[in-house]
XYZ file of C-alpha atoms in Angstrom:
680
model
C -2.457 -4.291 8.473
C -3.897 -7.683 7.506
C -1.634 -10.687 8.188
C 0.262 -11.983 5.200
C -0.273 -15.473 3.823
C 1.811 -17.900 5.949
C 4.663 -19.638 4.168
C 4.724 -23.444 4.282
C 7.764 -25.418 3.183
C 8.637 -29.129 3.145
C 10.259 -30.560 6.253
C 13.781 -31.925 6.232
C 13.716 -35.724 5.804
C 14.201 -37.736 8.987
C 17.154 -39.631 7.564
C 19.103 -36.372 7.500
C 19.181 -36.435 11.302
C 19.389 -40.213 11.691
C 22.512 -40.552 9.539
C 25.167 -38.225 10.987
C 27.818 -39.446 8.557
C 26.073 -37.353 5.847
C 27.178 -34.141 7.572
C 30.573 -32.589 8.202
C 30.240 -32.803 11.983
C 30.605 -36.544 12.476
C 34.406 -36.515 12.222
C 35.227 -34.910 15.534
C 32.231 -36.419 17.352
C 32.884 -40.066 16.435
C 36.629 -39.662 16.650
C 36.375 -38.290 20.194
C 34.059 -41.075 21.312
C 36.250 -43.787 19.762
C 39.349 -42.325 21.397
C 37.586 -42.340 24.733
C 36.582 -45.975 24.279
C 40.034 -46.984 23.139
C 41.740 -45.239 26.042
C 39.449 -46.950 28.528
C 40.023 -50.303 26.910
C 43.791 -49.944 26.757
C 44.250 -48.509 30.220
C 42.211 -51.328 31.758
C 44.499 -53.891 30.190
C 47.625 -53.811 32.364
C 49.341 -56.520 30.402
C 49.523 -54.553 27.149
C 49.803 -50.848 26.382
C 50.418 -51.240 22.674
C 47.128 -49.433 21.750
C 48.068 -46.152 23.414
C 49.503 -43.455 21.111
C 52.916 -42.229 22.150
C 53.374 -38.465 22.628
C 54.669 -36.809 19.470
C 57.550 -35.340 21.424
C 59.064 -38.835 21.604
C 59.932 -38.620 17.911
C 62.740 -36.714 16.231
C 61.887 -33.361 14.643
C 61.963 -34.613 11.003
C 59.584 -37.433 11.955
C 57.369 -34.990 13.856
C 57.150 -32.817 10.725
C 55.967 -35.743 8.629
C 53.350 -36.663 11.243
C 52.187 -33.019 11.507
C 51.843 -32.682 7.717
C 49.775 -35.866 7.604
C 47.521 -34.612 10.436
C 47.207 -31.159 8.862
C 46.104 -32.593 5.521
C 43.318 -34.380 7.416
C 42.494 -31.275 9.473
C 42.210 -29.179 6.306
C 39.175 -31.265 5.326
C 37.742 -31.363 8.865
C 39.107 -34.681 10.097
C 41.049 -35.020 13.330
C 44.578 -36.462 13.178
C 46.570 -38.432 15.733
C 48.047 -35.316 17.386
C 45.696 -32.576 16.128
C 42.247 -32.533 17.719
C 39.087 -30.458 17.226
C 37.439 -28.733 20.156
C 33.880 -27.424 19.857
C 32.852 -24.739 22.321
C 29.648 -25.461 24.235
C 26.804 -23.059 23.485
C 28.436 -21.896 20.239
C 27.649 -24.419 17.585
C 29.604 -22.602 14.874
C 32.678 -22.013 17.061
C 35.452 -24.623 16.759
C 39.179 -24.650 17.497
C 42.060 -26.958 16.593
C 44.584 -28.037 19.215
C 47.996 -29.708 18.984
C 49.836 -32.076 21.254
C 51.771 -29.785 23.643
C 54.845 -32.019 23.377
C 55.268 -31.120 19.709
C 58.327 -29.150 18.667
C 57.578 -25.420 19.220
C 58.590 -24.373 15.709
C 56.316 -27.011 14.222
C 53.528 -25.910 16.569
C 53.772 -22.314 15.331
C 53.635 -23.339 11.684
C 50.678 -25.661 12.343
C 48.783 -22.950 14.217
C 49.133 -20.659 11.203
C 47.222 -23.180 9.130
C 44.517 -23.839 11.771
C 42.343 -20.799 10.753
C 41.973 -22.332 7.303
C 40.896 -25.632 8.854
C 38.350 -23.851 11.067
C 36.983 -21.878 8.111
C 36.509 -25.100 6.145
C 34.565 -26.689 8.995
C 32.396 -23.605 9.376
C 31.651 -23.354 5.654
C 31.019 -27.086 5.358
C 28.543 -26.994 8.245
C 26.780 -23.943 6.769
C 26.425 -25.686 3.398
C 24.788 -28.623 5.144
C 22.393 -26.610 7.303
C 21.420 -23.938 4.773
C 20.484 -26.568 2.205
C 17.364 -27.348 4.239
C 14.084 -26.304 2.621
C 13.139 -23.710 5.240
C 16.203 -21.558 4.510
C 14.916 -20.478 1.107
C 16.162 -20.319 -2.457
C 18.839 -17.673 -1.891
C 20.498 -19.759 0.826
C 20.163 -22.833 -1.377
C 21.914 -21.049 -4.236
C 24.574 -19.629 -1.915
C 25.181 -23.094 -0.437
C 25.462 -24.592 -3.938
C 28.110 -21.992 -4.852
C 29.986 -22.727 -1.621
C 29.768 -26.468 -2.271
C 31.369 -25.967 -5.693
C 34.090 -23.877 -4.066
C 34.731 -26.571 -1.449
C 35.076 -29.189 -4.198
C 37.879 -27.137 -5.726
C 39.376 -26.695 -2.280
C 39.259 -30.444 -1.586
C 40.787 -31.160 -4.984
C 43.680 -28.891 -4.042
C 44.147 -30.720 -0.724
C 44.175 -34.028 -2.622
C 46.943 -32.682 -4.871
C 48.942 -31.592 -1.816
C 48.483 -35.034 -0.306
C 49.770 -36.599 -3.536
C 52.872 -34.424 -3.339
C 53.288 -35.446 0.293
C 53.156 -39.150 -0.630
C 55.896 -38.524 -3.186
C 57.995 -36.880 -0.492
C 57.914 -33.443 -2.123
C 55.953 -31.499 0.542
C 57.409 -29.862 3.623
C 55.475 -28.084 6.388
C 56.822 -24.749 5.131
C 55.688 -25.672 1.624
C 52.228 -26.593 2.918
C 51.929 -23.167 4.554
C 53.068 -21.541 1.298
C 50.370 -23.282 -0.755
C 47.629 -22.620 1.843
C 48.391 -18.951 2.331
C 46.649 -17.587 -0.838
C 43.344 -19.178 0.176
C 43.392 -17.832 3.702
C 41.896 -14.411 2.923
C 39.046 -15.790 0.795
C 38.097 -18.507 3.265
C 38.194 -16.079 6.192
C 35.984 -13.606 4.338
C 33.447 -16.317 3.533
C 33.567 -17.588 7.109
C 32.858 -14.051 8.402
C 29.822 -13.804 6.116
C 28.583 -17.211 7.210
C 28.975 -16.415 10.904
C 26.819 -13.278 10.555
C 24.252 -15.012 8.364
C 23.942 -17.909 10.825
C 23.853 -15.743 13.950
C 21.097 -13.490 12.556
C 19.281 -16.264 10.639
C 19.413 -14.312 7.397
C 17.368 -15.457 4.413
C 16.607 -13.897 1.039
C 17.386 -10.185 0.906
C 19.375 -10.311 4.156
C 21.912 -12.750 2.672
C 22.272 -10.701 -0.527
C 22.771 -7.449 1.396
C 25.336 -9.100 3.664
C 27.323 -10.470 0.718
C 27.175 -7.134 -1.079
C 28.318 -5.131 1.951
C 31.196 -7.561 2.602
C 32.288 -7.299 -1.041
C 32.404 -3.508 -0.746
C 34.358 -3.785 2.506
C 36.988 -5.860 0.669
C 37.650 -3.212 -1.953
C 41.396 -3.351 -1.217
C 41.698 -7.088 -1.921
C 40.755 -7.775 -5.529
C 40.746 -11.565 -5.305
C 38.537 -11.664 -2.198
C 36.235 -8.982 -3.570
C 35.808 -10.804 -6.882
C 35.068 -14.050 -5.012
C 32.368 -12.364 -2.894
C 30.909 -10.725 -5.996
C 30.791 -14.127 -7.661
C 29.006 -15.543 -4.606
C 26.566 -12.620 -4.675
C 25.882 -13.292 -8.349
C 25.222 -16.989 -7.724
C 23.000 -16.312 -4.682
C 21.051 -13.557 -6.442
C 20.178 -15.644 -9.507
C 17.467 -17.464 -7.570
C 16.152 -14.127 -6.297
C 16.239 -12.528 -9.727
C 14.238 -15.415 -11.185
C 11.429 -14.527 -8.730
C 11.798 -10.863 -9.664
C 11.783 -11.699 -13.372
C 8.436 -13.482 -13.149
C 6.923 -10.591 -11.182
C 7.974 -7.767 -13.543
C 7.284 -9.769 -16.716
C 4.112 -11.657 -15.760
C 2.796 -10.054 -12.551
C 3.024 -13.357 -10.634
C 4.755 -13.893 -7.291
C 6.434 -17.306 -7.410
C 7.989 -17.165 -3.953
C 7.657 -20.543 -2.161
C 9.684 -19.513 0.912
C 8.545 -15.901 1.411
C 11.909 -14.348 0.502
C 10.734 -11.783 -2.050
C 10.590 -8.169 -0.916
C 6.978 -7.842 -2.123
C 4.327 -9.266 0.208
C 0.957 -10.495 -1.066
C -2.137 -10.212 1.127
C -4.493 -12.754 -0.398
C -7.279 -11.946 2.054
C -7.886 -8.695 0.130
C -9.976 -9.363 -2.982
C -10.622 -6.990 -5.878
C -14.342 -7.058 -5.041
C -13.540 -5.184 -1.810
C -12.944 -1.987 -3.816
C -16.700 -1.554 -4.238
C -17.339 -2.176 -0.523
C -14.320 -0.957 1.445
C -14.462 2.785 2.111
C -10.695 2.863 2.747
C -9.774 1.279 -0.625
C -7.094 -0.904 0.960
C -6.924 -3.329 -1.960
C -4.815 -1.160 -4.247
C -2.384 -0.047 -1.532
C -2.187 -3.216 0.563
C -2.886 -6.216 -1.682
C 0.782 -5.995 -2.652
C 3.215 -4.077 -0.470
C 6.950 -3.693 0.110
C 8.606 -5.505 2.991
C 11.202 -3.866 5.193
C 14.155 -5.887 3.886
C 14.935 -5.000 0.268
C 18.120 -5.998 -1.591
C 20.460 -3.028 -1.721
C 20.879 -3.187 -5.493
C 17.087 -2.929 -5.933
C 16.320 -0.379 -3.196
C 16.125 2.643 -5.526
C 13.801 0.913 -7.964
C 11.672 -1.111 -5.512
C 8.584 1.101 -5.938
C 8.796 0.758 -9.730
C 9.070 -3.029 -9.422
C 6.011 -3.099 -7.136
C 3.813 -1.090 -9.520
C 4.993 -3.006 -12.605
C 3.766 -6.314 -11.220
C 0.565 -4.713 -9.896
C -0.291 -3.396 -13.370
C 0.329 -6.782 -14.997
C -1.702 -8.445 -12.259
C -4.671 -6.145 -12.912
C -4.637 -6.989 -16.622
C -4.499 -10.706 -15.816
C -7.474 -10.284 -13.429
C -9.343 -8.694 -16.344
C -8.725 -11.772 -18.482
C -6.349 -9.730 -20.627
C -3.329 -12.040 -20.742
C -0.400 -9.802 -21.458
C 3.277 -10.492 -20.950
C 6.160 -8.103 -21.263
C 8.097 -9.022 -24.419
C 11.456 -10.398 -23.321
C 14.600 -11.513 -25.090
C 17.832 -13.125 -23.992
C 19.282 -9.681 -23.305
C 16.395 -8.760 -21.016
C 16.816 -11.774 -18.726
C 17.280 -10.365 -15.239
C 19.357 -13.351 -14.173
C 22.253 -11.908 -16.202
C 23.602 -10.144 -13.137
C 26.544 -7.808 -13.455
C 28.024 -4.520 -12.427
C 26.677 -2.738 -15.503
C 23.182 -2.439 -13.967
C 21.613 -3.741 -17.158
C 18.754 -5.167 -15.088
C 17.684 -1.615 -14.135
C 17.066 -0.777 -17.789
C 15.082 -3.994 -18.235
C 12.883 -3.210 -15.216
C 12.231 0.341 -16.405
C 11.313 -0.934 -19.860
C 8.923 -3.493 -18.316
C 7.355 -0.766 -16.158
C 6.777 1.523 -19.147
C 5.212 -1.306 -21.126
C 2.907 -2.410 -18.276
C 1.879 1.191 -17.503
C 1.041 1.965 -21.109
C -0.880 -1.277 -21.621
C -3.024 -0.878 -18.508
C -3.823 2.795 -19.098
C -4.791 1.988 -22.690
C -6.958 -0.899 -21.480
C -8.788 1.208 -18.886
C -9.244 4.214 -21.158
C -10.185 2.442 -24.377
C -11.832 -0.877 -23.507
C -13.456 0.186 -20.235
C -14.007 3.864 -21.172
C -12.792 5.498 -17.970
C -13.451 9.058 -19.170
C -16.999 8.132 -20.182
C -17.654 6.629 -16.756
C -16.318 9.685 -14.981
C -18.443 11.933 -17.193
C -21.513 9.807 -16.428
C -20.859 10.106 -12.680
C -20.474 13.864 -13.153
C -23.883 14.015 -14.845
C -25.656 12.272 -11.998
C -23.719 12.801 -8.772
C -22.457 16.311 -9.526
C -25.791 17.308 -11.142
C -24.215 18.277 -14.450
C -27.475 17.326 -16.213
C -30.181 17.772 -13.625
C -33.401 17.347 -15.616
C -33.895 13.861 -14.206
C -33.412 15.263 -10.701
C -36.176 17.851 -11.135
C -38.597 15.146 -12.205
C -37.425 12.851 -9.405
C -37.864 15.548 -6.749
C -41.380 16.169 -7.983
C -42.538 12.553 -7.877
C -40.673 11.589 -4.703
C -41.606 14.643 -2.604
C -43.935 12.750 -0.280
C -41.474 9.872 0.301
C -38.477 12.168 0.927
C -40.469 14.241 3.435
C -40.850 11.196 5.676
C -38.649 10.461 8.670
C -35.496 8.511 7.886
C -36.691 5.276 9.492
C -40.029 5.457 7.613
C -38.556 5.792 4.108
C -38.801 2.886 1.673
C -35.558 2.713 -0.312
C -37.201 0.287 -2.754
C -39.910 2.834 -3.540
C -37.328 5.584 -3.994
C -35.398 3.314 -6.369
C -38.487 2.669 -8.486
C -39.207 6.421 -8.608
C -35.594 7.084 -9.585
C -35.802 4.499 -12.386
C -39.010 6.155 -13.604
C -37.363 9.579 -13.599
C -34.341 8.251 -15.498
C -36.476 6.502 -18.140
C -38.696 9.510 -18.794
C -35.962 12.154 -19.145
C -32.899 12.712 -21.315
C -30.948 10.337 -19.050
C -32.677 7.417 -20.812
C -30.286 7.917 -23.755
C -27.332 7.135 -21.489
C -26.751 3.350 -21.385
C -25.001 3.765 -18.028
C -28.045 5.161 -16.201
C -28.893 1.631 -15.083
C -25.811 1.678 -12.840
C -27.361 4.458 -10.760
C -28.921 3.461 -7.437
C -30.313 5.420 -4.508
C -29.491 5.123 -0.832
C -30.524 6.850 2.384
C -28.035 7.594 5.130
C -29.003 7.521 8.799
C -27.334 10.818 9.718
C -27.252 14.382 8.453
C -24.408 15.719 6.331
C -22.768 17.502 9.265
C -22.849 14.389 11.410
C -21.510 12.249 8.569
C -18.625 14.650 8.027
C -17.882 14.730 11.741
C -17.774 10.930 11.855
C -15.734 10.852 8.681
C -13.024 13.042 10.216
C -12.972 11.497 13.690
C -15.263 8.511 14.290
C -14.448 8.478 18.009
C -15.206 12.152 18.537
C -18.276 13.139 20.560
C -18.163 16.730 19.338
C -19.997 16.095 16.060
C -23.245 17.949 15.465
C -26.269 15.985 16.650
C -29.308 16.110 14.392
C -32.870 16.496 15.637
C -35.127 13.451 15.657
C -37.208 15.015 12.892
C -34.511 14.523 10.225
C -36.071 13.542 6.872
C -34.965 11.912 3.653
C -34.276 15.308 2.096
C -31.227 15.689 4.360
C -30.031 12.101 3.998
C -30.866 11.069 0.416
C -27.953 10.177 -1.851
C -27.134 8.422 -5.112
C -24.690 5.594 -5.630
C -23.080 4.223 -8.776
C -22.133 0.644 -9.637
C -18.543 0.419 -10.842
C -17.016 -2.845 -12.038
C -13.404 -4.047 -12.018
C -10.945 -2.677 -13.147
C -12.500 0.832 -13.066
C -13.116 0.275 -9.354
C -9.362 0.834 -8.895
C -9.931 4.487 -9.807
C -13.605 4.882 -8.844
C -13.440 2.966 -5.577
C -15.897 3.034 -2.677
C -13.657 5.655 -1.077
C -13.910 7.904 -4.154
C -17.663 7.330 -4.469
C -18.197 8.337 -0.840
C -16.601 11.711 -1.677
C -18.903 12.097 -4.689
C -21.851 11.309 -2.426
C -20.900 13.996 0.102
C -20.826 16.581 -2.680
C -24.126 15.277 -4.090
C -25.891 15.486 -0.725
C -24.847 19.118 -0.296
C -25.895 20.019 -3.847
C -29.159 18.089 -3.535
C -30.137 19.887 -0.345
C -29.239 23.267 -1.861
C -31.461 22.417 -4.849
C -34.254 21.494 -2.438
C -33.914 24.831 -0.620
C -33.927 26.662 -3.953
C -37.111 24.849 -5.051
C -38.852 25.687 -1.784
C -37.894 29.345 -2.090
C -39.023 29.364 -5.727
C -42.379 28.058 -4.533
C -42.525 30.879 -1.995
C -41.593 33.386 -4.691
C -44.385 32.106 -6.928
C -46.847 32.673 -4.099
C -45.668 36.272 -3.849
C -45.922 36.689 -7.622
C -49.470 35.359 -7.547
C -50.665 38.316 -5.441
C -48.750 41.091 -7.238
C -52.023 42.462 -8.637
C -53.286 43.098 -5.145
C -52.557 46.362 -3.364
C -50.004 45.234 -0.786
C -49.026 48.695 0.378
C -49.220 48.978 4.121
C -48.934 45.208 4.672
C -46.033 42.906 5.444
C -46.283 41.252 2.016
C -43.861 43.685 0.407
C -41.283 43.131 3.130
C -41.780 39.366 2.835
C -41.270 39.618 -0.928
C -37.937 41.431 -0.448
C -36.829 38.821 2.085
C -37.779 36.001 -0.278
C -35.770 37.617 -3.072
C -32.715 38.015 -0.791
C -32.922 34.374 0.197
C -33.243 33.290 -3.429
C -30.228 35.369 -4.404
C -28.257 33.802 -1.557
C -29.029 30.203 -2.509
C -28.623 30.944 -6.241
C -25.241 32.553 -5.577
C -24.197 29.526 -3.543
C -25.254 27.088 -6.284
C -23.584 29.220 -8.949
C -20.367 29.211 -6.948
C -20.481 25.446 -6.365
C -21.196 24.657 -9.995
C -19.218 27.227 -12.000
C -16.452 28.218 -9.584
C -15.629 24.789 -8.130
C -16.924 21.715 -9.955
C -16.673 22.712 -13.627
C -13.148 24.244 -13.598
C -11.711 21.416 -11.516
C -13.369 18.814 -13.722
C -11.798 20.295 -16.867
C -8.377 20.399 -15.208
C -8.686 16.715 -14.284
C -10.010 15.807 -17.738
C -7.052 17.468 -19.461
C -4.562 15.801 -17.129
C -6.063 12.365 -17.691
C -5.437 12.673 -21.412
C -1.671 12.578 -20.893
C -1.371 10.136 -17.971
C 1.104 7.292 -18.354
C 0.126 5.081 -15.421
C -2.923 4.078 -13.397
C -1.334 5.543 -10.263
C -1.261 8.929 -12.014
C -4.938 8.481 -12.938
C -5.810 7.704 -9.299
C -3.729 10.665 -8.129
C -5.426 13.134 -10.512
C -8.895 11.782 -9.667
C -8.295 11.940 -5.897
C -6.846 15.441 -6.243
C -9.978 16.517 -8.132
C -12.276 15.098 -5.461
C -10.321 16.552 -2.556
C -10.240 19.968 -4.211
C -13.987 19.795 -4.865
C -14.696 18.747 -1.266
C -12.724 21.709 0.021
C -14.142 24.097 -2.562
C -17.681 22.952 -1.699
C -16.996 23.891 1.953
C -17.304 20.268 3.108
C -13.903 20.356 4.789
C -14.471 23.751 6.415
C -16.724 23.075 9.437
C -17.163 26.698 10.515
C -18.304 27.847 7.072
C -20.436 24.753 6.484
C -22.289 25.150 9.782
C -23.133 28.747 8.843
C -24.410 27.601 5.458
C -26.543 24.881 7.017
C -28.011 27.387 9.454
C -28.845 29.810 6.634
C -30.500 27.027 4.631
C -32.484 26.027 7.700
C -33.791 29.610 8.082
C -34.713 29.671 4.375
C -36.648 26.405 4.677
C -38.478 27.582 7.781
C -39.435 30.773 6.010
C -40.519 28.928 2.832
C -42.674 26.580 4.928
C -44.334 29.567 6.664
C -44.826 31.641 3.499
C -48.285 30.305 2.658
C -49.568 31.137 6.155
C -47.875 34.573 6.167
C -49.308 35.602 2.797
C -52.794 34.241 3.394
C -52.897 35.903 6.818
C -51.791 39.229 5.324
C -54.472 39.013 2.629
C -57.193 38.223 5.181
C -56.090 41.110 7.372
C -56.077 43.507 4.422
C -59.605 42.537 3.393
C -61.112 42.830 6.877
C -61.873 45.860 9.000
C -59.120 46.876 11.390
C -60.609 45.506 14.568
C -58.496 44.869 17.620
C -58.374 41.148 16.768
C -57.106 41.736 13.227
C -54.583 44.295 14.463
C -53.147 41.723 16.891
C -52.963 39.173 14.074
C -51.334 41.744 11.763
C -48.735 42.445 14.438
C -48.077 38.696 14.790
C -47.559 38.242 11.019
C -45.341 41.308 10.794
C -43.305 40.175 13.790
C -42.831 36.716 12.236
C -41.508 38.223 9.015
C -39.258 40.591 10.972
C -37.907 37.621 12.960
C -37.118 35.672 9.790
C -35.513 38.736 8.254
C -33.524 39.530 11.384
C -32.252 35.953 11.760
C -31.381 35.594 8.068
C -29.532 38.924 7.893
C -27.741 38.223 11.160
C -26.494 34.834 9.964
C -25.589 36.296 6.569
C -23.622 39.161 8.072
C -21.792 36.808 10.457
C -20.893 34.601 7.496
C -19.080 37.478 5.775
C -16.196 37.764 8.296
C -15.863 33.957 8.462
C -15.451 33.812 4.679
C -13.101 36.788 4.609
C -10.923 35.204 7.288
C -10.968 31.824 5.555
C -10.112 33.340 2.176
C -6.607 34.146 3.434
C -5.858 30.434 3.767
C -8.312 29.293 1.064
C -8.153 31.827 -1.814
C -11.083 30.244 -3.673
C -13.418 31.512 -0.914
C -12.847 35.063 -2.177
C -15.389 34.515 -4.977
C -18.007 33.146 -2.611
C -17.292 35.939 -0.138
C -17.936 38.529 -2.828
C -21.244 36.905 -3.772
C -22.442 36.614 -0.170
C -21.323 40.101 0.861
C -23.043 41.472 -2.213
C -26.299 39.846 -1.097
C -25.959 41.086 2.463
C -25.644 44.723 1.376
C -29.033 44.779 -0.331
């Protein structure tokens, strides 16, 4: 797959690193360094030890409690106290622990340690808010950090109120624990989310999925669950604004590459008329692996909705899904209202694009025009073209002038009924460098060496094909890939028509000498062989035209009348082509090789007919000398050889068709036609 467009985002300003007092980490770092400096200064001064803090155990228990409360109020907002310190574990940036002076009263230590998890959670959340606010972390992290910052403001306001009560002498350590306890569950839950998000470097969908899964895991705690749901709602608003623009305008406004739809800008719409794999429609926009859980079931619908709107915008048809305040996707809730909005947008975009392609760009008319020319629905122009281009098409492939063939094709189109079709100017001719069998072998497995090799004498009759110019947006449906399938069918039909014309010429030669007494010569046997060959090729053409192409075309035509999306149109069109390819034997190598061999025998016979007939007439008009008898035997033997080879190939085709008809029921009709010919 082609690489996606790289995401570039602004860099974090230098002052953010140069000024550590803007972050929540400076407290413990500067405090530790100042303590170290103070201790060195005071210990070096033997005359005075007044700067050294006394151990807390030197104080009475009531005094210790007051000191501990004061330190805890600082620790709750991430600042070290006199007897409570912060330890950061090396190698684990997010891992911190609070420690107390070991000389503290044991009861006070136990109460303080109960509050430490809340202090650690605050530090962790505060650090996450700082780091995730950087540009590179994306809009979802920015929104999540903003929601956390608002939560921390409320938290800090509560600590300020507790400190006020402490200054008034109304707060005990037990009371502090009582007031902190309700927040413990919520802060721990948020800290757990943050630890996972930081460890796995989650952005975009990953953050939303993590928040959603944690909210579900907290189903037993209503307050924590509602808090996580609120955080999910705040974080998802930024994501839903990207989604809203995609499903309502067909535009990806995703500066940090968080959206679950990837855009491959290297694929242009013009590639549809050149790329035989038609990657544009399937790979220009594609789903990423990480999709938000609440959008997983409707991700494919979201993808196609934006694609349809994008196509209309590329056509210069500026259309926008009508939206109201109620259809704003940023109104996130548990009622799944956004799903209804997305489905409504998808239905609107589908209907608009199908109407545009059918009405303004006349899809059905284009398909019918291609059927006229590439499926030989109206073949009068082809008869005229084959007449005037006979000499050029009989040349070797490397000797053919495509420009001359194009001028002859234009002449044939202008002088036949095709001139009334304004789309005939989109028809062009091309000459392949390999036979049909080789092309099909390469088409199935380009690396295979088992494909049929053609003789060096291959001519334009085996490699000639027509092409058709299709403009955007019809190229979505009639892509290069679809046209290549039409061309395979055309080449097979064209060669069958050529064989039929050659055999008709041979039949006319036989009809021209009907008045002569051909009894006792090989002419009568040659006439029967020519008729058998004509019946074979006529039966084959009848089968291809009336048993395969026409019925399948009408089925596709009827289905296209009721399609509701372009993807359905593409599906019906591809199904039609694939069914025609199989029905025309182009996907059945064993049967196709037999058919090609039979056509080759017919062409060899048709080419030799003039010599066979003229030789038979000369022999019949001359006396039966030894020389003429030898020549008569040679002519008779040649006809017998053609007859023997044709009948042998025809009889061997019967079992192949009968065997294939078990897996491919449509071959039953062809089998009946061929077996009927072989019995005569």
